[in-house]
Tab-separated table of C-alpha atoms in Angstrom:
chain	number	residue	atom	x	y	z
A	87	MET	CA	47.588	-5.684	41.570
A	88	HIS	CA	44.231	-6.785	40.151
A	89	ARG	CA	42.044	-8.632	42.622
A	90	LYS	CA	39.576	-10.971	41.004
A	91	THR	CA	35.892	-10.236	41.340
A	92	ALA	CA	33.381	-12.848	42.443
A	93	LYS	CA	32.292	-13.144	38.791
A	94	GLU	CA	35.859	-13.831	37.660
A	95	ILE	CA	36.406	-16.406	40.410
A	96	LEU	CA	33.154	-18.184	39.536
A	97	ALA	CA	34.089	-18.161	35.827
A	98	ASP	CA	37.520	-19.613	36.659
A	99	SER	CA	35.815	-22.295	38.733
A	100	PHE	CA	33.458	-23.153	35.885
A	101	ARG	CA	36.264	-23.362	33.299
A	102	GLU	CA	38.256	-25.590	35.659
A	103	LEU	CA	35.294	-27.959	36.055
A	104	ALA	CA	34.690	-27.907	32.289
A	105	GLN	CA	38.141	-29.433	31.772
A	106	GLU	CA	36.866	-32.615	33.442
A	107	LYS	CA	33.092	-32.739	32.863
A	108	PRO	CA	30.609	-32.071	30.059
A	109	ILE	CA	29.010	-28.630	30.477
A	110	ASP	CA	25.507	-30.076	30.812
A	111	LYS	CA	26.661	-32.145	33.812
A	112	ILE	CA	28.061	-29.166	35.763
A	113	THR	CA	25.670	-27.701	38.332
A	114	VAL	CA	25.622	-24.315	40.031
A	115	LYS	CA	26.387	-26.182	43.268
A	116	ASP	CA	29.494	-27.701	41.612
A	117	ILE	CA	30.682	-24.274	40.473
A	118	ALA	CA	30.132	-22.652	43.866
A	119	ASP	CA	31.619	-25.551	45.838
A	120	ASN	CA	34.700	-25.663	43.604
A	121	CYS	CA	35.670	-22.100	44.588
A	122	ARG	CA	34.279	-22.324	48.132
A	123	TYR	CA	31.443	-19.884	47.482
A	124	SER	CA	27.810	-20.372	48.363
A	125	GLN	CA	25.135	-20.901	45.755
A	126	ALA	CA	23.606	-17.619	46.974
A	127	THR	CA	26.839	-15.843	45.983
A	128	PHE	CA	26.618	-17.452	42.547
A	129	TYR	CA	23.011	-16.278	42.101
A	130	ARG	CA	23.900	-12.726	43.157
A	131	GLN	CA	26.285	-12.655	40.191
A	132	PHE	CA	24.538	-14.778	37.518
A	133	LYS	CA	21.042	-16.063	36.819
A	134	ASP	CA	22.378	-19.499	35.766
A	135	LYS	CA	25.484	-21.185	34.359
A	136	TYR	CA	24.583	-20.090	30.823
A	137	ASP	CA	24.577	-16.472	31.975
A	138	LEU	CA	28.063	-17.102	33.418
A	139	ILE	CA	29.230	-18.647	30.113
A	140	ALA	CA	27.933	-15.690	28.091
A	141	TRP	CA	29.431	-13.148	30.516
A	142	ASP	CA	32.810	-14.900	30.472
A	143	HIS	CA	32.962	-15.006	26.675
A	144	ALA	CA	31.805	-11.376	26.386
A	145	GLN	CA	34.630	-10.340	28.726
A	146	ARG	CA	37.221	-12.140	26.607
A	147	VAL	CA	35.908	-10.680	23.335
A	148	GLY	CA	35.640	-7.225	24.888
A	149	LYS	CA	39.288	-7.269	25.964
A	150	ILE	CA	40.403	-8.100	22.426
A	151	MET	CA	38.107	-5.510	20.802
A	152	ALA	CA	39.170	-2.795	23.258
A	153	ARG	CA	42.720	-2.916	21.915
A	154	ILE	CA	41.843	-1.992	18.305
A	155	GLY	CA	43.493	1.273	17.356
A	156	THR	CA	46.008	1.291	20.200
A	157	GLU	CA	49.749	1.116	19.502
A	158	LYS	CA	49.810	-0.579	16.085
A	159	TYR	CA	46.890	-2.826	17.052
A	160	ASP	CA	44.785	-3.113	13.914
A	161	TRP	CA	42.052	-5.420	12.619
A	162	ARG	CA	44.652	-7.940	11.428
A	163	GLN	CA	46.071	-8.192	14.968
A	164	THR	CA	42.556	-8.331	16.418
A	165	VAL	CA	41.546	-11.356	14.347
A	166	MET	CA	44.910	-13.004	15.016
A	167	ASP	CA	44.471	-12.564	18.764
A	168	ALA	CA	40.928	-13.928	18.499
A	169	ALA	CA	42.145	-17.022	16.623
A	170	LEU	CA	44.948	-17.585	19.149
A	171	SER	CA	42.485	-17.185	22.013
A	172	PHE	CA	40.162	-19.752	20.418
A	173	GLN	CA	43.130	-22.078	19.928
A	174	ALA	CA	44.145	-21.782	23.587
A	175	MET	CA	40.600	-22.522	24.719
A	176	LYS	CA	39.743	-25.076	22.031
A	177	ARG	CA	38.994	-27.962	24.410
A	178	TYR	CA	36.801	-25.774	26.639
A	179	LEU	CA	34.954	-24.230	23.683
A	180	ALA	CA	34.394	-27.655	22.093
A	181	ASN	CA	32.809	-28.747	25.382
A	182	LEU	CA	30.524	-25.695	25.219
A	183	PHE	CA	29.481	-26.431	21.628
A	184	ARG	CA	28.885	-30.131	22.270
A	185	HIS	CA	27.131	-29.882	25.613
A	186	THR	CA	24.856	-26.845	25.435
A	187	SER	CA	21.790	-26.888	23.243
A	188	GLY	CA	18.433	-25.298	22.587
A	189	HIS	CA	17.699	-21.883	24.046
A	190	ASP	CA	21.012	-21.759	25.876
A	191	SER	CA	23.167	-22.779	22.927
A	192	PHE	CA	26.630	-21.302	23.303
A	193	ALA	CA	26.918	-20.789	19.534
A	194	ARG	CA	23.840	-18.515	19.677
A	195	HIS	CA	25.327	-16.575	22.596
A	196	MET	CA	28.697	-16.375	20.844
A	197	THR	CA	27.077	-14.916	17.713
A	198	GLU	CA	25.205	-12.279	19.702
A	199	ILE	CA	28.285	-11.367	21.757
A	200	HIS	CA	30.459	-10.950	18.652
A	201	TYR	CA	27.712	-8.966	16.863
A	202	ASN	CA	27.286	-6.588	19.824
A	203	ALA	CA	31.044	-6.120	20.274
A	204	LEU	CA	31.578	-5.296	16.593
A	205	LYS	CA	28.500	-3.042	16.461
A	206	GLN	CA	29.610	-1.106	19.559
A	207	TYR	CA	33.105	-0.681	18.144
A	208	ILE	CA	31.719	0.668	14.858
A	209	LEU	CA	29.324	3.047	16.612
A	210	LYS	CA	32.048	4.318	18.933
A	211	ASN	CA	34.404	5.040	16.051
A	212	SER	CA	31.837	6.474	13.663
A	213	GLU	CA	30.341	8.795	16.297
A	214	GLU	CA	26.888	7.728	15.103
A	215	LYS	CA	24.113	6.974	17.579
A	216	SER	CA	22.815	4.052	15.539
A	217	MET	CA	23.912	1.906	12.633
A	218	ASP	CA	22.107	2.139	9.305
A	219	GLU	CA	20.323	-1.021	8.141
A	220	MET	CA	22.834	-1.900	5.426
A	221	THR	CA	25.848	-1.660	7.751
A	222	ASP	CA	23.949	-3.682	10.345
A	223	MET	CA	23.315	-6.422	7.768
A	224	TYR	CA	27.001	-6.480	6.767
A	225	VAL	CA	27.968	-6.851	10.432
A	226	ARG	CA	25.439	-9.671	10.891
A	227	VAL	CA	26.581	-11.554	7.769
A	228	TYR	CA	30.227	-11.220	8.792
A	229	VAL	CA	29.595	-12.354	12.363
A	230	LEU	CA	27.364	-15.264	11.327
A	231	GLY	CA	30.030	-16.478	8.907
A	232	THR	CA	33.003	-16.096	11.215
A	233	VAL	CA	31.250	-17.644	14.219
A	234	SER	CA	30.040	-20.573	12.101
A	235	LEU	CA	33.558	-21.155	10.760
A	236	THR	CA	35.013	-20.833	14.267
A	237	CYS	CA	32.575	-23.457	15.579
A	238	GLU	CA	33.527	-25.863	12.775
A	239	TRP	CA	37.233	-25.214	13.388
A	240	ILE	CA	36.947	-25.783	17.143
A	241	LEU	CA	35.043	-29.027	16.566
A	242	GLY	CA	37.695	-30.251	14.098
A	243	LYS	CA	35.508	-30.011	10.975
A	244	CYS	CA	37.802	-27.402	9.448
A	245	LYS	CA	41.557	-27.934	9.487
A	246	ALA	CA	43.562	-24.712	9.701
A	247	THR	CA	46.181	-23.052	11.842
A	248	PRO	CA	45.185	-20.022	13.935
A	249	GLU	CA	47.146	-17.910	11.420
A	250	GLU	CA	45.132	-19.312	8.498
A	251	LEU	CA	41.885	-18.784	10.385
A	252	ALA	CA	42.852	-15.178	11.167
A	253	LEU	CA	43.679	-14.584	7.494
A	254	VAL	CA	40.226	-15.836	6.485
A	255	TYR	CA	38.606	-13.571	9.103
A	256	GLU	CA	40.594	-10.625	7.775
A	257	LYS	CA	40.043	-11.284	4.057
A	258	SER	CA	36.324	-12.013	4.421
A	259	LEU	CA	35.524	-8.668	6.065
A	260	PRO	CA	32.855	-7.039	3.867
A	261	LEU	CA	34.201	-4.038	1.958
A	262	PRO	CA	31.707	-1.571	3.527
A	263	LEU	CA	33.141	-2.434	6.976
A	264	HIS	CA	36.739	-1.689	5.947
A	265	ALA	CA	36.203	2.014	6.644
A	266	TYR	CA	35.540	1.211	10.302
A	267	LEU	CA	38.045	-1.587	10.892
A	268	MET	CA	40.969	-1.433	8.467
């Protein structure tokens, strides 16, 4: 049986509060009180609520990326699972996009998290210690495009099913990245 860590409990608390309130109205005190933790416990785990948001999203992306290459789990399944995950959390993610701004913009964090996850996967599977500049640029272009489209989709500016979104993610993968992901 998996026992939740303090970080997981605080993230659950935050997501629960985000169902009822705009993100910018939720305080660290609210998060801690909601799960009966102290603010000191919160600050031992995270520097602020934006750190919690980034950590939580990185965990979710990491779990999806970790499955690539296991038991018939390919890039197509990865992007499908990502689209379904975004669909399931659409209301929460829309709250993040609408109610975080400036330095702590969730879209900026999301881009960096997706870039780092894809870069680490490529490095792990290529046995290289670093990525060459061209591959790095392909990863950045792909991530910038898919995150931008995801943001528009979550906010209702792009009408598509999760299956259609996953197909676009799959088909828009730059050819030089196919060797690592397809």
